[in-house]
Coordinates of C-alpha atoms in Angstrom, one line a residue:
Chain A
D1 CA -31.0 -4.2 -27.8
V2 CA -30.8 -7.9 -26.9
K3 CA -32.8 -10.1 -29.1
V4 CA -34.3 -13.4 -28.2
T5 CA -35.6 -15.2 -31.2
Q6 CA -37.9 -18.2 -31.1
S7 CA -38.0 -20.1 -34.3
S8 CA -41.7 -20.5 -34.7
R9 CA -44.6 -18.2 -33.7
Y10 CA -47.3 -20.9 -34.2
L11 CA -46.8 -24.7 -34.4
V12 CA -49.3 -27.5 -34.8
K13 CA -48.1 -31.0 -34.0
R14 CA -49.7 -34.4 -33.7
T15 CA -49.8 -36.5 -30.5
G16 CA -46.7 -38.6 -30.1
E17 CA -44.5 -36.5 -32.3
K18 CA -41.1 -35.3 -31.1
V19 CA -41.1 -31.5 -31.1
F20 CA -38.2 -29.1 -31.0
L21 CA -38.6 -25.5 -29.9
E22 CA -35.6 -23.4 -30.7
C23 CA -34.5 -20.2 -29.0
V24 CA -31.5 -18.1 -29.9
Q25 CA -30.1 -15.0 -28.1
D26 CA -27.6 -12.6 -29.5
M27 CA -26.0 -10.9 -26.5
D28 CA -23.8 -13.5 -24.9
H29 CA -26.2 -14.0 -22.0
E30 CA -25.3 -16.6 -19.4
N31 CA -28.7 -17.8 -18.4
M32 CA -31.6 -19.0 -20.6
F33 CA -35.0 -20.2 -19.6
W34 CA -38.1 -21.9 -20.9
Y35 CA -41.5 -21.2 -19.5
R36 CA -45.0 -22.2 -20.4
Q37 CA -47.9 -20.0 -19.9
D38 CA -51.5 -21.1 -19.6
P39 CA -54.6 -19.1 -18.8
G40 CA -55.0 -18.7 -15.0
L41 CA -51.7 -20.5 -14.2
G42 CA -49.2 -17.7 -14.8
L43 CA -45.7 -18.4 -15.9
R44 CA -44.3 -21.8 -15.0
L45 CA -40.7 -22.6 -15.4
I46 CA -39.9 -25.8 -17.2
Y47 CA -36.1 -25.7 -17.4
F48 CA -33.2 -23.3 -17.3
S49 CA -29.6 -23.3 -18.2
Y50 CA -26.8 -21.2 -16.7
D51 CA -24.0 -22.4 -18.9
V52 CA -23.3 -24.5 -22.0
K53 CA -24.3 -28.1 -21.4
M54 CA -25.6 -27.1 -17.9
K55 CA -29.3 -27.4 -17.1
E56 CA -31.6 -27.4 -14.2
K57 CA -35.2 -28.5 -13.8
G58 CA -37.7 -25.9 -13.1
D59 CA -41.2 -26.4 -11.6
I60 CA -42.7 -28.6 -14.3
P61 CA -40.0 -30.5 -16.2
E62 CA -42.0 -33.7 -16.8
G63 CA -42.4 -34.5 -20.4
Y64 CA -39.7 -32.1 -21.5
S65 CA -36.0 -32.1 -22.0
V66 CA -33.6 -29.3 -23.1
S67 CA -30.3 -28.9 -24.9
R68 CA -27.7 -26.2 -24.7
E69 CA -24.8 -27.1 -26.9
K70 CA -23.9 -23.5 -27.7
K71 CA -24.2 -20.5 -25.4
E72 CA -26.6 -18.6 -27.7
R73 CA -29.0 -21.5 -28.3
F74 CA -31.4 -23.2 -25.9
S75 CA -33.7 -25.9 -27.2
L76 CA -36.8 -27.3 -25.6
I77 CA -37.7 -30.8 -26.6
L78 CA -41.1 -32.5 -26.2
E79 CA -40.1 -36.2 -26.4
S80 CA -43.6 -37.4 -27.2
A81 CA -46.1 -34.5 -27.6
S82 CA -49.4 -34.8 -25.8
T83 CA -52.5 -32.7 -25.9
N84 CA -51.9 -31.3 -22.4
Q85 CA -48.7 -29.7 -23.7
T86 CA -50.8 -27.4 -25.9
S87 CA -49.6 -24.0 -24.6
M88 CA -47.7 -20.8 -25.1
Y89 CA -44.0 -21.4 -24.7
L90 CA -41.8 -18.5 -23.8
C91 CA -38.0 -18.4 -24.0
A92 CA -36.0 -15.8 -22.0
S93 CA -32.4 -15.0 -21.4
S94 CA -30.5 -12.9 -18.8
R95 CA -27.0 -11.7 -18.3
G96 CA -26.6 -13.5 -15.0
W97 CA -27.8 -13.8 -11.4
G98 CA -30.5 -11.3 -10.5
Y99 CA -30.6 -9.6 -13.8
G100 CA -33.9 -9.0 -15.6
Y101 CA -35.0 -11.2 -18.5
T102 CA -35.5 -10.5 -22.2
F103 CA -38.2 -12.6 -23.6
G104 CA -38.7 -14.1 -27.0
S105 CA -41.9 -13.5 -28.9
G106 CA -43.3 -16.9 -27.8
T107 CA -44.4 -20.0 -29.6
R108 CA -48.0 -21.1 -29.5
L109 CA -48.0 -24.8 -29.7
T110 CA -51.1 -26.8 -30.4
V111 CA -50.9 -30.6 -30.1
V112 CA -53.8 -32.4 -31.9
Chain B
E1 CA -39.0 -20.4 -0.9
L2 CA -39.6 -17.0 -2.4
K3 CA -43.3 -16.1 -2.9
V4 CA -44.5 -13.2 -4.9
E5 CA -48.1 -12.0 -4.6
Q6 CA -49.8 -9.5 -6.8
N7 CA -53.1 -7.9 -6.2
P8 CA -55.5 -7.4 -7.6
L9 CA -55.4 -10.2 -10.1
F10 CA -58.1 -8.6 -12.3
L11 CA -58.7 -4.9 -12.5
S12 CA -61.3 -3.0 -14.6
M13 CA -61.0 0.7 -14.5
Q14 CA -62.5 3.6 -16.3
E15 CA -60.4 5.8 -18.5
G16 CA -59.1 8.8 -16.7
K17 CA -59.0 7.1 -13.3
N18 CA -56.0 6.3 -11.1
Y19 CA -55.2 3.0 -9.6
T20 CA -52.3 1.0 -8.0
I21 CA -51.2 -2.6 -8.4
Y22 CA -49.4 -4.1 -5.5
C23 CA -46.5 -6.7 -5.5
N24 CA -45.6 -8.2 -2.2
Y25 CA -42.7 -10.7 -1.8
S26 CA -41.6 -12.9 1.0
T27 CA -37.9 -12.7 1.3
T28 CA -35.0 -10.2 1.1
S29 CA -34.5 -8.7 -2.3
D30 CA -33.3 -5.5 -3.8
R31 CA -34.0 -6.1 -7.4
L32 CA -37.5 -6.0 -8.7
Y33 CA -38.8 -6.0 -12.3
W34 CA -42.1 -5.0 -13.9
Y35 CA -43.2 -6.5 -17.2
R36 CA -46.1 -5.9 -19.5
Q37 CA -47.8 -8.5 -21.7
D38 CA -50.4 -7.7 -24.4
P39 CA -52.9 -10.4 -25.2
G40 CA -51.3 -13.1 -27.3
K41 CA -47.9 -11.5 -27.1
S42 CA -44.8 -12.0 -25.0
L43 CA -43.5 -10.0 -22.0
E44 CA -41.8 -6.7 -22.4
S45 CA -39.7 -5.1 -19.7
L46 CA -41.2 -2.0 -18.2
F47 CA -39.1 -1.1 -15.1
V48 CA -36.1 -2.2 -13.2
L49 CA -36.0 -1.2 -9.5
L50 CA -32.6 -1.8 -7.9
S51 CA -32.7 -0.2 -4.5
N52 CA -34.9 0.8 -1.6
G53 CA -36.9 3.9 -2.4
A54 CA -36.3 3.5 -6.2
V55 CA -39.0 5.2 -8.3
K56 CA -39.2 4.9 -12.0
Q57 CA -41.8 6.6 -14.3
E58 CA -42.7 6.3 -17.9
G59 CA -45.8 8.0 -19.2
R60 CA -48.8 7.2 -17.1
L61 CA -47.0 4.4 -15.2
M62 CA -44.9 4.9 -12.1
A63 CA -43.2 2.0 -10.2
S64 CA -41.7 2.2 -6.7
L65 CA -39.9 -0.2 -4.4
D66 CA -39.9 -0.4 -0.6
T67 CA -37.4 -3.2 0.3
K68 CA -38.2 -2.9 4.0
A69 CA -41.8 -3.5 3.5
R70 CA -41.0 -6.0 0.7
L71 CA -43.5 -4.2 -1.5
S72 CA -43.5 -2.7 -4.9
T73 CA -46.3 -0.7 -6.4
L74 CA -47.2 0.1 -10.0
H75 CA -49.3 3.3 -10.1
I76 CA -51.5 4.1 -13.1
T77 CA -52.4 7.7 -13.6
A78 CA -55.3 8.8 -15.8
A79 CA -55.7 5.4 -17.4
V80 CA -56.1 5.1 -21.2
H81 CA -57.3 2.1 -23.2
D82 CA -53.8 1.5 -24.5
L83 CA -52.7 0.5 -21.0
S84 CA -55.0 -2.6 -21.1
A85 CA -52.6 -5.5 -20.6
T86 CA -51.4 -8.0 -18.0
Y87 CA -48.7 -6.7 -15.7
F88 CA -46.2 -8.9 -13.9
C89 CA -43.7 -8.2 -11.2
A90 CA -40.7 -10.4 -10.8
V91 CA -38.3 -10.6 -7.9
A92 CA -34.6 -11.6 -7.7
P93 CA -33.9 -13.1 -4.3
R94 CA -30.7 -11.9 -2.6
L95 CA -29.5 -15.5 -2.4
R96 CA -26.8 -15.8 -5.1
S97 CA -27.5 -19.5 -5.5
A98 CA -30.9 -18.7 -7.0
R99 CA -30.5 -17.9 -10.6
Q100 CA -34.0 -17.3 -11.6
L101 CA -36.5 -14.6 -11.0
T102 CA -39.8 -15.4 -9.2
F103 CA -42.8 -14.0 -11.0
G104 CA -46.1 -12.9 -9.6
S105 CA -49.3 -14.3 -11.1
G106 CA -49.9 -11.1 -13.1
T107 CA -52.6 -8.4 -12.9
Q108 CA -54.9 -8.3 -15.9
L109 CA -55.9 -4.7 -16.4
T110 CA -58.8 -3.6 -18.6
V111 CA -59.3 0.1 -19.2
L112 CA -62.9 0.8 -20.1
P113 CA -64.1 3.8 -22.1

């Protein structure tokens, strides 16, 4: 089975800190995605990547950046964390166009 | 822009009853996915539907796809408490330039004793 591993299950950070959320997949998938999930708002796409060093903005990229230096790793960076970035963050990967996603276990981030 | 609508958004049902969740989408597609999310957890893949008329079943859940009507259904038979979760459908548009799936808002299912 494909595994998508997110480095932290729970994270508490202070306002203004730079925060790194890491995601690693082990099945050579082309595409990787970062979503945030908030009650009543469903899944919202932040960024995705379809190749090493390639990235595209999703629906809510403001306040975030990403890095994909190796195919298996996709990092989400909060440049200066704010309380409105408190959320559940989900990483996913897929083999390619149109294929289903495998999700990581999620990181619940609290910014205080 | 591809739109995916699920209904209902919230569903309370009694154990032993049957019900159907609907997933409508707005553009041509022949790949549709269903996911389950337990409270506080991530999404797990349930079904992949890859062609018109596709039907998949696992336990008390059965999913089907009608690409002409742009509709997928997730049918629950004789619900049990363990099925309480949020269910998402996700659609892959036929346009190859679109790399991401579009998700519905989710249906929060609560099965009551």
